[in-house]
Tab-separated table of C-alpha atoms in Angstrom:
chain	number	residue	atom	x	y	z
A	1	UNK	CA	0.534	-23.523	9.494
A	2	UNK	CA	1.064	-24.490	5.853
A	3	UNK	CA	-0.431	-27.629	4.293
A	4	UNK	CA	2.953	-29.298	3.820
A	5	UNK	CA	3.710	-28.766	7.509
A	6	UNK	CA	0.385	-30.292	8.519
A	7	UNK	CA	1.085	-33.378	6.429
A	8	UNK	CA	4.579	-33.660	7.908
A	9	UNK	CA	3.202	-33.583	11.464
A	10	UNK	CA	0.573	-36.081	10.441
A	11	UNK	CA	3.190	-38.508	9.123
A	12	UNK	CA	5.339	-38.177	12.245
A	13	UNK	CA	2.378	-38.907	14.524
A	14	UNK	CA	1.401	-41.955	12.519
A	15	UNK	CA	4.956	-43.321	12.623
A	16	UNK	CA	5.148	-42.838	16.377
A	17	UNK	CA	1.809	-44.516	16.910
A	18	UNK	CA	2.693	-47.367	14.565
A	19	UNK	CA	5.812	-48.173	16.567
A	20	UNK	CA	3.744	-49.228	19.574
A	21	UNK	CA	0.540	-50.645	18.070
A	22	UNK	CA	-0.572	-53.710	16.177
A	23	UNK	CA	-1.626	-53.235	12.552
A	24	UNK	CA	-5.343	-53.310	13.427
A	25	UNK	CA	-4.895	-50.853	16.250
A	26	UNK	CA	-2.706	-48.744	13.985
A	27	UNK	CA	-5.446	-48.383	11.362
A	28	UNK	CA	-7.953	-47.267	13.972
A	29	UNK	CA	-5.546	-44.804	15.542
A	30	UNK	CA	-4.468	-43.444	12.138
A	31	UNK	CA	-8.095	-42.679	11.319
A	32	UNK	CA	-8.472	-40.871	14.648
A	33	UNK	CA	-5.331	-38.793	13.998
A	34	UNK	CA	-6.517	-37.930	10.478
A	35	UNK	CA	-9.896	-36.833	11.808
A	36	UNK	CA	-8.336	-34.689	14.534
A	37	UNK	CA	-5.967	-33.026	12.088
A	38	UNK	CA	-8.780	-32.226	9.666
A	39	UNK	CA	-10.693	-30.581	12.509
A	40	UNK	CA	-7.622	-28.472	13.345
A	41	UNK	CA	-7.212	-27.507	9.696
A	42	UNK	CA	-10.883	-26.583	9.367
A	43	UNK	CA	-10.997	-24.566	12.583
A	44	UNK	CA	-7.813	-22.705	11.625
A	45	UNK	CA	-8.547	-22.238	7.931
A	46	UNK	CA	-8.036	-18.497	8.253
A	47	UNK	CA	-4.335	-18.972	8.931
A	48	UNK	CA	-3.731	-21.139	5.873
A	49	UNK	CA	-2.356	-19.572	2.728
A	50	UNK	CA	-5.150	-18.235	0.478
A	51	UNK	CA	-5.243	-19.912	-2.934
A	52	UNK	CA	-4.634	-16.649	-4.788
A	53	UNK	CA	-1.312	-15.960	-3.032
A	54	UNK	CA	0.885	-17.666	-5.605
A	55	UNK	CA	4.257	-17.393	-7.282
A	56	UNK	CA	5.322	-15.457	-9.357
A	57	UNK	CA	2.665	-12.802	-8.603
A	58	UNK	CA	4.044	-12.795	-5.044
A	59	UNK	CA	7.798	-12.952	-4.594
A	60	UNK	CA	7.595	-15.376	-1.643
A	61	UNK	CA	3.983	-16.551	-1.235
A	62	UNK	CA	4.503	-18.929	1.682
A	63	UNK	CA	6.693	-16.509	3.630
A	64	UNK	CA	4.296	-13.620	3.037
A	65	UNK	CA	1.216	-15.599	4.105
A	66	UNK	CA	2.845	-16.844	7.323
A	67	UNK	CA	4.405	-13.496	8.218
A	68	UNK	CA	1.170	-11.652	7.457
A	69	UNK	CA	-0.767	-13.814	9.905
A	70	UNK	CA	1.856	-13.210	12.588
A	71	UNK	CA	1.621	-9.491	11.926
A	72	UNK	CA	-2.172	-9.546	12.276
A	73	UNK	CA	-1.936	-11.155	15.711
A	74	UNK	CA	1.093	-9.381	17.191
A	75	UNK	CA	1.701	-5.952	15.628
A	76	UNK	CA	1.057	-2.962	17.906
A	77	UNK	CA	1.434	0.776	17.316
A	78	UNK	CA	1.072	3.726	19.670
A	79	UNK	CA	-0.466	7.033	18.554
A	80	UNK	CA	0.856	10.032	20.446
A	81	UNK	CA	-1.783	11.880	22.511
A	82	UNK	CA	-2.214	15.619	22.130
A	83	UNK	CA	-3.880	18.548	23.880
A	84	UNK	CA	-7.313	19.813	22.897
A	85	UNK	CA	-5.918	23.148	21.641
A	86	UNK	CA	-4.085	21.444	18.749
A	87	UNK	CA	-6.959	19.181	17.755
A	88	UNK	CA	-7.403	21.122	14.515
A	89	UNK	CA	-3.917	20.002	13.400
A	90	UNK	CA	-4.196	16.308	14.238
A	91	UNK	CA	-6.022	13.213	13.139
A	92	UNK	CA	-8.387	12.058	15.849
A	93	UNK	CA	-10.993	9.391	16.372
A	94	UNK	CA	-13.766	11.736	15.279
A	95	UNK	CA	-12.018	12.001	11.899
A	96	UNK	CA	-12.512	8.252	11.554
A	97	UNK	CA	-16.249	8.919	11.136
A	98	UNK	CA	-16.132	12.313	9.405
A	99	UNK	CA	-16.693	12.834	5.647
A	100	UNK	CA	-13.498	12.244	3.706
A	101	UNK	CA	-11.715	14.976	1.770
A	102	UNK	CA	-11.115	14.212	-1.891
A	103	UNK	CA	-8.063	14.214	-4.119
A	104	UNK	CA	-4.538	14.031	-2.787
A	105	UNK	CA	-5.564	14.101	0.881
A	106	UNK	CA	-7.997	11.180	0.834
A	107	UNK	CA	-5.386	8.435	1.243
A	108	UNK	CA	-3.914	9.743	4.483
A	109	UNK	CA	-7.430	10.064	5.922
A	110	UNK	CA	-8.239	6.502	4.888
A	111	UNK	CA	-5.045	5.298	6.566
A	112	UNK	CA	-5.870	6.941	9.895
A	113	UNK	CA	-9.554	6.037	9.700
A	114	UNK	CA	-8.630	2.379	9.342
A	115	UNK	CA	-5.922	2.630	11.989
A	116	UNK	CA	-8.426	3.942	14.559
A	117	UNK	CA	-10.779	1.086	13.675
A	118	UNK	CA	-8.075	-1.585	13.825
A	119	UNK	CA	-6.764	-3.891	16.547
A	120	UNK	CA	-3.198	-2.646	16.049
A	121	UNK	CA	-3.530	0.214	18.540
A	122	UNK	CA	-2.161	0.014	22.032
A	123	UNK	CA	-2.373	2.500	24.888
A	124	UNK	CA	0.848	1.126	26.351
A	125	UNK	CA	3.871	2.657	24.593
A	126	UNK	CA	6.123	-0.085	25.967
A	127	UNK	CA	4.055	-2.643	24.067
A	128	UNK	CA	4.345	-0.750	20.771
A	129	UNK	CA	6.548	-1.810	17.895
A	130	UNK	CA	6.143	1.593	16.221
A	131	UNK	CA	5.024	5.091	17.225
A	132	UNK	CA	2.624	7.150	15.093
A	133	UNK	CA	2.791	10.931	14.762
A	134	UNK	CA	-0.873	11.989	14.326
A	135	UNK	CA	-0.132	15.112	12.261
A	136	UNK	CA	-2.720	15.837	9.571
A	137	UNK	CA	-1.191	17.641	6.606
A	138	UNK	CA	-4.677	18.323	5.241
A	139	UNK	CA	-5.890	19.949	8.472
A	140	UNK	CA	-2.638	21.879	8.889
A	141	UNK	CA	-2.886	23.246	5.366
A	142	UNK	CA	-6.538	24.222	5.765
A	143	UNK	CA	-5.850	25.858	9.144
A	144	UNK	CA	-2.388	27.412	8.745
A	145	UNK	CA	-2.083	27.639	4.957
A	146	UNK	CA	0.525	25.914	2.759
A	147	UNK	CA	3.365	27.984	4.216
A	148	UNK	CA	2.457	27.098	7.792
A	149	UNK	CA	2.742	23.313	7.517
A	150	UNK	CA	6.538	22.901	7.694
A	151	UNK	CA	7.107	25.380	10.571
A	152	UNK	CA	4.458	23.683	12.704
A	153	UNK	CA	5.797	20.187	12.011
A	154	UNK	CA	9.266	21.364	13.035
A	155	UNK	CA	7.898	22.976	16.208
A	156	UNK	CA	5.887	19.852	17.065
A	157	UNK	CA	8.930	17.616	16.741
A	158	UNK	CA	11.314	19.853	18.688
A	159	UNK	CA	9.035	21.142	21.434
A	160	UNK	CA	6.546	18.332	21.944
A	161	UNK	CA	7.804	14.927	20.798
A	162	UNK	CA	11.427	15.361	21.900
A	163	UNK	CA	10.818	17.261	25.127
A	164	UNK	CA	7.569	15.824	26.476
A	165	UNK	CA	8.051	12.138	25.605
A	166	UNK	CA	11.099	9.864	25.950
A	167	UNK	CA	10.469	7.523	23.008
A	168	UNK	CA	11.880	9.497	20.084
A	169	UNK	CA	15.182	10.073	21.871
A	170	UNK	CA	15.526	6.360	22.666
A	171	UNK	CA	15.971	5.411	19.006
A	172	UNK	CA	16.562	8.743	17.311
A	173	UNK	CA	13.115	8.371	15.758
A	174	UNK	CA	13.834	5.145	13.863
A	175	UNK	CA	10.673	3.495	15.249
A	176	UNK	CA	8.405	6.482	14.495
A	177	UNK	CA	6.225	6.938	11.424
A	178	UNK	CA	4.665	9.899	9.704
A	179	UNK	CA	2.000	9.472	6.995
A	180	UNK	CA	1.181	11.887	4.190
A	181	UNK	CA	0.215	11.621	0.549
A	182	UNK	CA	0.708	15.255	-0.468
A	183	UNK	CA	4.132	16.619	-1.389
A	184	UNK	CA	3.647	19.490	1.099
A	185	UNK	CA	3.868	16.909	3.871
A	186	UNK	CA	7.060	15.474	2.392
A	187	UNK	CA	8.623	18.931	2.269
A	188	UNK	CA	7.641	19.497	5.885
A	189	UNK	CA	9.307	16.292	7.076
A	190	UNK	CA	12.463	17.183	5.133
A	191	UNK	CA	12.635	20.578	6.845
A	192	UNK	CA	12.083	18.985	10.265
A	193	UNK	CA	15.579	17.456	10.224
A	194	UNK	CA	15.617	14.068	11.929
A	195	UNK	CA	11.989	13.363	11.019
A	196	UNK	CA	12.914	13.023	7.362
A	197	UNK	CA	16.319	11.439	7.983
A	198	UNK	CA	15.446	8.943	10.731
A	199	UNK	CA	11.682	8.493	10.900
A	200	UNK	CA	9.672	6.177	8.650
A	201	UNK	CA	8.037	8.341	6.010
A	202	UNK	CA	4.836	6.743	4.717
A	203	UNK	CA	4.324	8.727	1.523
A	204	UNK	CA	2.834	8.649	-1.973
A	205	UNK	CA	5.482	10.725	-3.864
A	206	UNK	CA	8.107	8.019	-3.341
A	207	UNK	CA	10.895	8.994	-5.708
A	208	UNK	CA	14.235	7.257	-5.384
A	209	UNK	CA	15.868	10.510	-6.474
A	210	UNK	CA	14.566	12.467	-3.492
A	211	UNK	CA	17.438	12.978	-1.060
A	212	UNK	CA	15.031	12.550	1.865
A	213	UNK	CA	13.473	9.282	0.639
A	214	UNK	CA	15.272	6.070	1.596
A	215	UNK	CA	13.501	2.989	0.143
A	216	UNK	CA	14.511	0.435	2.779
A	217	UNK	CA	13.550	2.852	5.593
A	218	UNK	CA	10.629	4.766	4.151
A	219	UNK	CA	7.487	3.321	2.613
A	220	UNK	CA	5.665	4.009	-0.630
A	221	UNK	CA	1.898	3.658	-0.724
A	222	UNK	CA	-0.520	4.234	-3.616
A	223	UNK	CA	-2.502	7.389	-4.078
A	224	UNK	CA	-6.152	6.399	-4.312
A	225	UNK	CA	-8.817	8.968	-5.065
A	226	UNK	CA	-12.215	7.903	-3.718
A	227	UNK	CA	-14.849	7.376	-6.394
A	228	UNK	CA	-17.646	5.851	-4.294
A	229	UNK	CA	-20.255	6.127	-7.053
A	230	UNK	CA	-18.072	4.346	-9.623
A	231	UNK	CA	-18.371	0.573	-9.378
A	232	UNK	CA	-15.169	-1.468	-9.840
A	233	UNK	CA	-14.609	-3.669	-12.866
A	234	UNK	CA	-15.152	-3.057	-16.554
A	235	UNK	CA	-15.626	-4.745	-19.871
A	236	UNK	CA	-14.346	-8.306	-20.310
A	237	UNK	CA	-11.001	-8.596	-22.115
A	238	UNK	CA	-12.416	-9.438	-25.551
A	239	UNK	CA	-14.652	-6.331	-25.510
A	240	UNK	CA	-11.945	-3.839	-24.578
A	241	UNK	CA	-11.329	-2.043	-27.876
A	242	UNK	CA	-8.952	0.684	-26.717
A	243	UNK	CA	-5.326	-0.473	-26.655
A	244	UNK	CA	-4.102	2.221	-24.248
A	245	UNK	CA	-5.664	5.230	-22.519
A	246	UNK	CA	-4.380	8.253	-20.632
A	247	UNK	CA	-5.780	11.623	-19.651
A	248	UNK	CA	-4.221	14.383	-17.606
A	249	UNK	CA	-2.332	17.658	-17.566
A	250	UNK	CA	0.780	18.065	-19.684
A	251	UNK	CA	2.839	19.150	-16.691
A	252	UNK	CA	6.051	17.180	-17.262
A	253	UNK	CA	8.605	16.518	-19.962
A	254	UNK	CA	7.726	12.837	-20.244
A	255	UNK	CA	3.980	13.487	-20.578
A	256	UNK	CA	4.617	15.924	-23.417
A	257	UNK	CA	6.974	13.382	-25.011
A	258	UNK	CA	4.352	10.615	-24.905
A	259	UNK	CA	1.714	12.888	-26.386
A	260	UNK	CA	4.065	14.141	-29.082
A	261	UNK	CA	4.811	10.611	-30.308
A	262	UNK	CA	1.441	8.890	-29.878
A	263	UNK	CA	-1.183	11.624	-30.102
A	264	UNK	CA	-2.229	10.690	-33.644
A	265	UNK	CA	-2.369	6.941	-33.114
A	266	UNK	CA	-5.875	5.510	-33.463
A	267	UNK	CA	-5.326	2.763	-30.855
A	268	UNK	CA	-3.689	4.904	-28.148
A	269	UNK	CA	-6.137	7.485	-26.831
A	270	UNK	CA	-4.621	10.468	-25.086
A	271	UNK	CA	-6.212	13.511	-23.502
A	272	UNK	CA	-4.694	16.785	-22.363
A	273	UNK	CA	-6.347	18.366	-19.358
A	274	UNK	CA	-9.931	17.161	-19.886
A	275	UNK	CA	-10.362	14.168	-22.150
A	276	UNK	CA	-10.743	15.153	-25.804
A	277	UNK	CA	-14.292	14.128	-26.684
A	278	UNK	CA	-13.740	13.620	-30.395
A	279	UNK	CA	-10.821	11.271	-29.796
A	280	UNK	CA	-11.676	9.430	-26.621
A	281	UNK	CA	-15.207	8.567	-27.740
A	282	UNK	CA	-16.995	10.312	-24.943
A	283	UNK	CA	-16.240	12.528	-21.988
A	284	UNK	CA	-16.620	9.900	-19.268
A	285	UNK	CA	-13.189	9.379	-17.720
A	286	UNK	CA	-14.134	6.138	-15.997
A	287	UNK	CA	-15.755	4.588	-19.056
A	288	UNK	CA	-12.451	4.783	-20.891
A	289	UNK	CA	-10.712	2.965	-18.043
A	290	UNK	CA	-13.377	0.294	-18.289
A	291	UNK	CA	-12.945	-0.028	-22.064
A	292	UNK	CA	-9.127	0.082	-22.337
A	293	UNK	CA	-6.742	-2.842	-22.131
A	294	UNK	CA	-3.863	-0.746	-20.807
A	295	UNK	CA	-3.925	2.537	-18.848
A	296	UNK	CA	-0.842	4.729	-18.742
A	297	UNK	CA	0.665	6.037	-15.537
A	298	UNK	CA	3.017	8.839	-16.631
A	299	UNK	CA	4.895	10.841	-14.003
A	300	UNK	CA	3.853	14.474	-13.757
A	301	UNK	CA	4.877	16.952	-11.074
A	302	UNK	CA	5.588	13.870	-8.969
A	303	UNK	CA	6.393	10.226	-9.735
A	304	UNK	CA	3.008	9.053	-8.452
A	305	UNK	CA	-0.529	9.659	-9.679
A	306	UNK	CA	-3.953	8.246	-8.846
A	307	UNK	CA	-4.140	6.526	-12.248
A	308	UNK	CA	-2.618	3.284	-10.977
A	309	UNK	CA	-5.441	2.936	-8.470
A	310	UNK	CA	-8.028	3.916	-11.068
A	311	UNK	CA	-6.633	1.437	-13.594
A	312	UNK	CA	-6.652	-1.478	-11.160
A	313	UNK	CA	-10.135	-0.607	-9.911
A	314	UNK	CA	-11.574	-0.789	-13.440
A	315	UNK	CA	-9.612	-3.836	-14.592
A	316	UNK	CA	-7.201	-1.931	-16.824
A	317	UNK	CA	-3.576	-3.114	-16.840
A	318	UNK	CA	-1.315	-0.299	-15.526
A	319	UNK	CA	1.578	0.835	-17.718
A	320	UNK	CA	4.229	2.510	-15.570
A	321	UNK	CA	6.215	5.252	-17.323
A	322	UNK	CA	8.010	6.744	-14.336
A	323	UNK	CA	11.673	5.761	-14.007
A	324	UNK	CA	12.240	6.989	-10.450
A	325	UNK	CA	9.077	5.617	-8.836
A	326	UNK	CA	9.547	3.235	-5.902
A	327	UNK	CA	6.412	1.203	-6.593
A	328	UNK	CA	4.151	0.387	-3.614
A	329	UNK	CA	4.394	-3.073	-2.054
A	330	UNK	CA	7.206	-4.122	-4.407
A	331	UNK	CA	8.809	-6.174	-1.628
A	332	UNK	CA	5.732	-8.422	-1.698
A	333	UNK	CA	4.207	-8.092	-5.166
A	334	UNK	CA	5.946	-8.725	-8.475
A	335	UNK	CA	4.740	-5.747	-10.493
A	336	UNK	CA	5.805	-7.296	-13.792
A	337	UNK	CA	3.068	-9.903	-13.309
A	338	UNK	CA	0.201	-7.378	-13.315
A	339	UNK	CA	1.645	-4.255	-14.946
A	340	UNK	CA	3.876	-3.245	-17.838
A	341	UNK	CA	6.914	-1.190	-16.853
A	342	UNK	CA	8.228	0.963	-19.702
A	343	UNK	CA	11.434	2.969	-19.443
A	344	UNK	CA	11.017	6.594	-20.401
A	345	UNK	CA	13.642	6.072	-23.103
A	346	UNK	CA	11.460	3.284	-24.591
A	347	UNK	CA	8.374	5.447	-25.175
A	348	UNK	CA	8.842	5.281	-28.997
A	349	UNK	CA	8.432	1.474	-28.684
A	350	UNK	CA	5.359	1.710	-26.436
A	351	UNK	CA	2.908	0.157	-28.870
A	352	UNK	CA	5.304	-2.651	-29.762
A	353	UNK	CA	5.844	-3.412	-26.063
A	354	UNK	CA	2.113	-3.527	-25.334
A	355	UNK	CA	1.349	-5.746	-28.324
A	356	UNK	CA	4.026	-8.222	-27.173
A	357	UNK	CA	2.805	-8.402	-23.554
A	358	UNK	CA	0.788	-11.338	-22.203
A	359	UNK	CA	-2.416	-9.356	-21.784
A	360	UNK	CA	-4.633	-12.202	-20.549
A	361	UNK	CA	-2.220	-13.032	-17.728
A	362	UNK	CA	-1.826	-9.378	-16.759
A	363	UNK	CA	-5.586	-8.795	-16.802
A	364	UNK	CA	-6.180	-11.841	-14.603
A	365	UNK	CA	-3.564	-10.714	-12.104
A	366	UNK	CA	-4.891	-7.144	-11.999
A	367	UNK	CA	-8.179	-8.540	-10.748
A	368	UNK	CA	-6.298	-10.600	-8.145
A	369	UNK	CA	-4.309	-7.658	-6.710
A	370	UNK	CA	-7.263	-5.240	-6.707
A	371	UNK	CA	-7.954	-6.030	-3.049
A	372	UNK	CA	-4.453	-4.749	-2.175
A	373	UNK	CA	-5.195	-1.375	-3.804
A	374	UNK	CA	-8.644	-0.873	-2.294
A	375	UNK	CA	-9.507	1.157	0.796
A	376	UNK	CA	-12.190	-0.269	3.055
A	377	UNK	CA	-14.353	1.774	5.400
A	378	UNK	CA	-13.022	-0.533	8.119
A	379	UNK	CA	-9.995	-2.861	7.858
A	380	UNK	CA	-10.386	-6.062	5.862
A	381	UNK	CA	-7.775	-8.775	5.443
A	382	UNK	CA	-5.267	-8.093	2.667
A	383	UNK	CA	-6.797	-4.725	1.751
A	384	UNK	CA	-4.679	-1.636	1.139
A	385	UNK	CA	-4.572	-0.688	4.803
A	386	UNK	CA	-3.418	-4.121	5.959
A	387	UNK	CA	-0.824	-4.238	3.169
A	388	UNK	CA	0.516	-0.936	4.490
A	389	UNK	CA	0.590	-2.321	8.005
A	390	UNK	CA	2.459	-5.378	6.748
A	391	UNK	CA	5.088	-3.151	5.137
A	392	UNK	CA	5.420	-1.309	8.440
A	393	UNK	CA	5.649	-4.625	10.283
A	394	UNK	CA	8.720	-5.387	8.172
A	395	UNK	CA	10.260	-2.134	9.459
A	396	UNK	CA	9.507	-2.739	13.136
A	397	UNK	CA	12.216	-2.668	15.784
A	398	UNK	CA	13.261	-6.087	17.071
A	399	UNK	CA	15.536	-4.739	19.817
A	400	UNK	CA	15.507	-1.336	21.495
A	401	UNK	CA	17.400	0.012	24.509
A	402	UNK	CA	15.454	0.475	27.770
A	403	UNK	CA	14.411	4.033	28.551
A	404	UNK	CA	16.719	4.339	31.544
A	405	UNK	CA	19.708	3.952	29.214
A	406	UNK	CA	18.692	6.892	26.985
């Protein structure tokens, strides 16, 4: 219930009361109505729009806040059960308490850990808005090897999901989701036919040029590497003396292009592989995020990297140099309000673009959106997990045929 709606109801009640009361009685009754409404507002403060959800950082603040609260109270998903003999290939509740893997596999573990700890789960498939395939790409790769992931996913879809359960066939898989952050998982879903074409792929390498990725159907989510020992935040804006920072492998044309043009610049600090100590003023990767105004996200083997998450964590404004990247949560968040998006063709103008940007505004907004790019050990309102669930809520089925018709 938004504040303007509360005031509108308040006015209507007062007018109705006034029509049948004397002025003295009206004043008394108006005070009673005001007091009652304030109690309602106070007791339901959690459903009001938080002060930091504002335009233009959010495309539609009021709509997002109201729809998010509805999602939190109504959204239900069903995780497919599985036999004990395939436990080593699946996410399970025990994984929700197990030590997390690092690197590219951490995000999918965080997603399932939070899902198992959430109130979105239902044991009744008829109550579910969406169905979750509990495949673990990390566990499949560790158990079967990289070459065994795709064949098993295909077998699982054809022999288990389609033959043992009726729900996939009811919608052709359009209300089913599959989560992975590693490109091996994306390749596996592509080779599994309808899983890639019809199912909702929840993936990190979300390139609009991939033939199997469909932005309005599939969902992009950020790759976040866990750095539990590294505290968030960094130097205040006036103490950040590095204009722009990047470190990584030179494994793509655009990364080599950026380094070729800006490697000698004294304000733009670039590393290749490990950070160059003599240029980056120390070997601590995180300290340079904390000391830089802007941190570059340059596409490598894939359009995504963990540098966006690292930048936001340490208060560094992300600079996106990745033309084909379908940015996470872009239906809700206006990325131009907390990041700088630079076309690959504009790399020679990079420094000019950064100098012209409204850094103070961007820095302030980075600190506001940090909660949306942060994993919690258990779900917290508006954190990364709940933002993912909101994106999935937007993809839920409103109408589906009954099972007897399929």
